[in-house]
Amino acid sequence: MSAPLLELRGIRKRFHSTTVLDGVDLEVRAGEVHALVGANGAGKSTLIKILAGAYERDGGEILLYGDVRRIQTPRDALNLGIGVIYQEFQLVPELSVAENLLLGQEPLKRFGPVRLVDRRALLKTAREHLDRLGFSLDAARPVRTLGTGERQLVEIARALYRNARVLVLDEPTAALSSHEVERLFSLIDDLRQRGLALIYISHHLEEVFHVGDRISALRDGRKVATWSRGAVTEHELIRAMVGRDVVELDRPTAAAAGDVQLRAEGLCGPGFGGVDLSLYRGQITALTGAAGAGHTEVCRVLAGSLPRQGGRISLGGREVRWRSPRDAVRAGVLMAPGDRKGMGIVPGRSVAVNLTFADLRTRGPLVDSPANRREAVARIERYSIRCLGPDQEAQSLSGGNQQKVVVGRVAARGASVYLFDEPTRGVDVGAREEIYALIHRLAAEGAAICVSTPDLQEALRLGDRIGVMRGGRLVALADRADTDETALLSHLLGAAPGKPA
Amino acid sequence: MTSSPAPAPSAVVRLRPYTGVLALALLCTLFGVSRPTFASPENFFNVLNAVAIVGILAIGQCFPLIGGGFDLSQGAVACFTGSVTASLMGAGGQPIPVAVCGGIAAGMTLGWINGLLVSRVGMNPFVATLGTQIAYFGATNVFTNNQPLSLGPTGEQFRQLSFGTFGQFSYASLLFLGLIAALFFTLRLLPFGQYLYTLGGSEEATRLAGIDTIRVKTASYVMSSGLAAVAGMVMIARAGQASPVAGTGAELESLASCIIGGIALGGGAGGAWHVLLGVLTLGVIDNGLQMVGDVISPNWRLVIRGVIILLAVAVDARARLKR
């Protein structure tokens, strides 16, 4: 293999009294995928933000082709050919694919003293670029009409348009459907052949073993080790990430289904229709599907967060028509939203407020602050939320702990139906197990539960029954014992004849 | 972070809560050194009395602000309710309590309209309250036929609200301080206060928690206009009549006070303390500049005010960037 294209040496970063990165070395060669793993808070995000020029480093150096380079602003990074594809895409939804691709580098034409964007040249350049990459994307389409996988392609195409030699992919499969993941992997292969240096960050170890030529693990701001693929087992890698053995908590017993608690018949909502689904007491139903298949929307309609556009919902045998989440909450149907930044965590408020505001303890008309605080402390303990204390701003917690706050706020209230939308998105291995255990405990206590997840393994792990959605329809619904990943995947991809349950 | 604590706030973030106090202290020192009368107890009560009206408006304004909106119709509401109160007292010959209740009820009704436009219709608060501001001023014109309304025979007694004193405190300043205390209590101790903060922080999270966000939001505008009505009463007590142009621009003064005090546009933060601080800062600037009027022309008043507002917002923006 060649000399490293990119080399990070002794990168250090402190946020005031906390050392986030403590001398991290990392090298990536041309034509190599270097996978980077680590629990939330290990420093992965900080490291790539330094590489991208979004943060200034406090120490260490960055070398490209053996030369020390100054990267202090995002512009520096772009000019040096470093492209970063973040989890949250940096696209302007109202603009077209072409306009996004060439944002800030639009071809201009002169009209006397005025220079205007040459729209024809813009479209042409974008089309040629997409063709060269072999991306089947319509350059004229507004980005807002694209799915997640297509948006990601636009992001990658944009980085490559700017002549990226180093491409960082941060959790690129987090919101992708299985076949989009396959497409991404073949694209990564292609980029590898073109001689790019890729850094691939993921929580999914299968992916890491699949795409990574080398794998590095970070823990608490330090690099634990770098291995070649094949030189490390999954178990060793997890141990390196968490610094301890992860005990996978298996389900105590396969839950025996109780009565139907919530039933949807012919349910229609934004992006889905004709869904018949029953949630039984003491049972977990997992809904999975590709991004945009409608599983998230089903949950949100059941929780009153999106409008029901047709069909019936009945709860305990009685038809309900809720117009807001408030109606659902009062009837005992609670949802933990998947988009924790937009719908879960209240920024600027403490962990304590975030855990208790939904069910404030009051004394007469007044808020009983001491009681709420005691409850918050108890919940922090119960849901193993790692924080400095109840007064820490919830926003400053790691993703996994923020998610535990959101889930804990809901789980602590006591409901007959719980809906969890992507409960472990962007959550590290340890926190994921804790969230699974919590959901199992709620089921064991007799609640009817529905979990929406794009992750098939998670669906199999959590669900007593697993439903697969495709294109807004529920195409399969089976007991866990009667299905496996292959079967689910073929339903999800539409490879097998879909049989609505 | 799995186990390591989150980054501690930087110096500018940690100092942010105190920059307002420091600025106020600095201003007081400057004025106090150059004009010893500035530091006299009498002058303190002067300032307190002078800020009462804008202070009461600012107390109202902070409700929609914390909830993530704002209210541009306050001045028009104060003007309209002042006229309603004056007409009940003067032309209607009603006793003061009836007139006061009528005025406040009128104010809360206007606030309820604002609230519905923002929460139920889903209008942007800027557009909604700009529209109602114009309409409410127009309604005042119609209602008063563009004439000042007299307070009638009970007017002299009513004017005590502005001119009466308890010890050195004017009733108006006592009303302001009492309402500040009530604000503190409401924000800290009532569930409504808690929900206002979570609403301003994340509307969707609050809605999903089963909280009636429409009601909380509407209530914030009802509070804003209800307090604007109270301010409108102090205005007519001070002027001795209800003018159809009173209150013009008052909403900007109240917004400025809140912002100087450190209540960010966008919501989710701030409190009674910030309102008090912002109101006093503006009051001290006005009062101090009057005293040094022979050195600094009073024409500079607005420039200095503007600069102080920009400084306050700049510190806030800086603190956010540093995070």
Coordinates of C-alpha atoms in Angstrom, one line a residue, chain A residues 325 341-347 357 409, chain B residues 66-69 118-120 122-123 125 195-218 266 268:
Chain A
P325 CA -50.9 14.2 20.9
K341 CA -33.2 17.1 18.2
G342 CA -36.4 18.4 16.7
M343 CA -39.1 16.7 18.8
G344 CA -37.5 15.1 21.8
I345 CA -35.1 17.2 23.8
V346 CA -36.0 20.7 24.9
P347 CA -32.8 22.7 24.4
F357 CA -42.1 18.5 32.5
R409 CA -39.6 10.9 30.1
Chain B
I66 CA -40.2 33.1 26.4
G67 CA -42.7 31.1 24.5
G68 CA -40.9 31.7 21.2
G69 CA -42.9 34.6 19.8
V118 CA -50.6 32.7 16.2
S119 CA -51.5 29.4 17.8
R120 CA -54.6 28.2 16.0
G122 CA -50.6 29.3 12.7
M123 CA -49.5 32.8 11.6
P125 CA -46.2 36.3 15.3
Y195 CA -44.7 24.9 29.8
L196 CA -43.9 28.3 28.4
Y197 CA -40.2 27.6 28.7
T198 CA -40.5 24.1 27.1
L199 CA -42.8 25.6 24.4
G200 CA -40.1 28.2 23.6
G201 CA -37.4 25.5 23.7
S202 CA -39.1 22.9 21.5
E203 CA -42.7 23.2 20.5
E204 CA -43.0 19.7 19.1
A205 CA -41.5 18.1 22.2
T206 CA -44.0 20.0 24.4
R207 CA -46.9 19.0 22.1
L208 CA -45.8 15.3 22.1
A209 CA -45.7 15.3 25.9
G210 CA -49.4 15.9 25.8
I211 CA -49.3 19.6 26.8
D212 CA -51.9 21.8 25.2
T213 CA -49.5 24.0 23.3
I214 CA -52.2 26.0 21.7
R215 CA -53.6 27.0 25.0
V216 CA -50.2 27.9 26.5
K217 CA -49.3 30.0 23.5
T218 CA -52.7 31.7 23.4
G266 CA -36.5 32.7 19.9
G268 CA -37.0 29.2 26.0

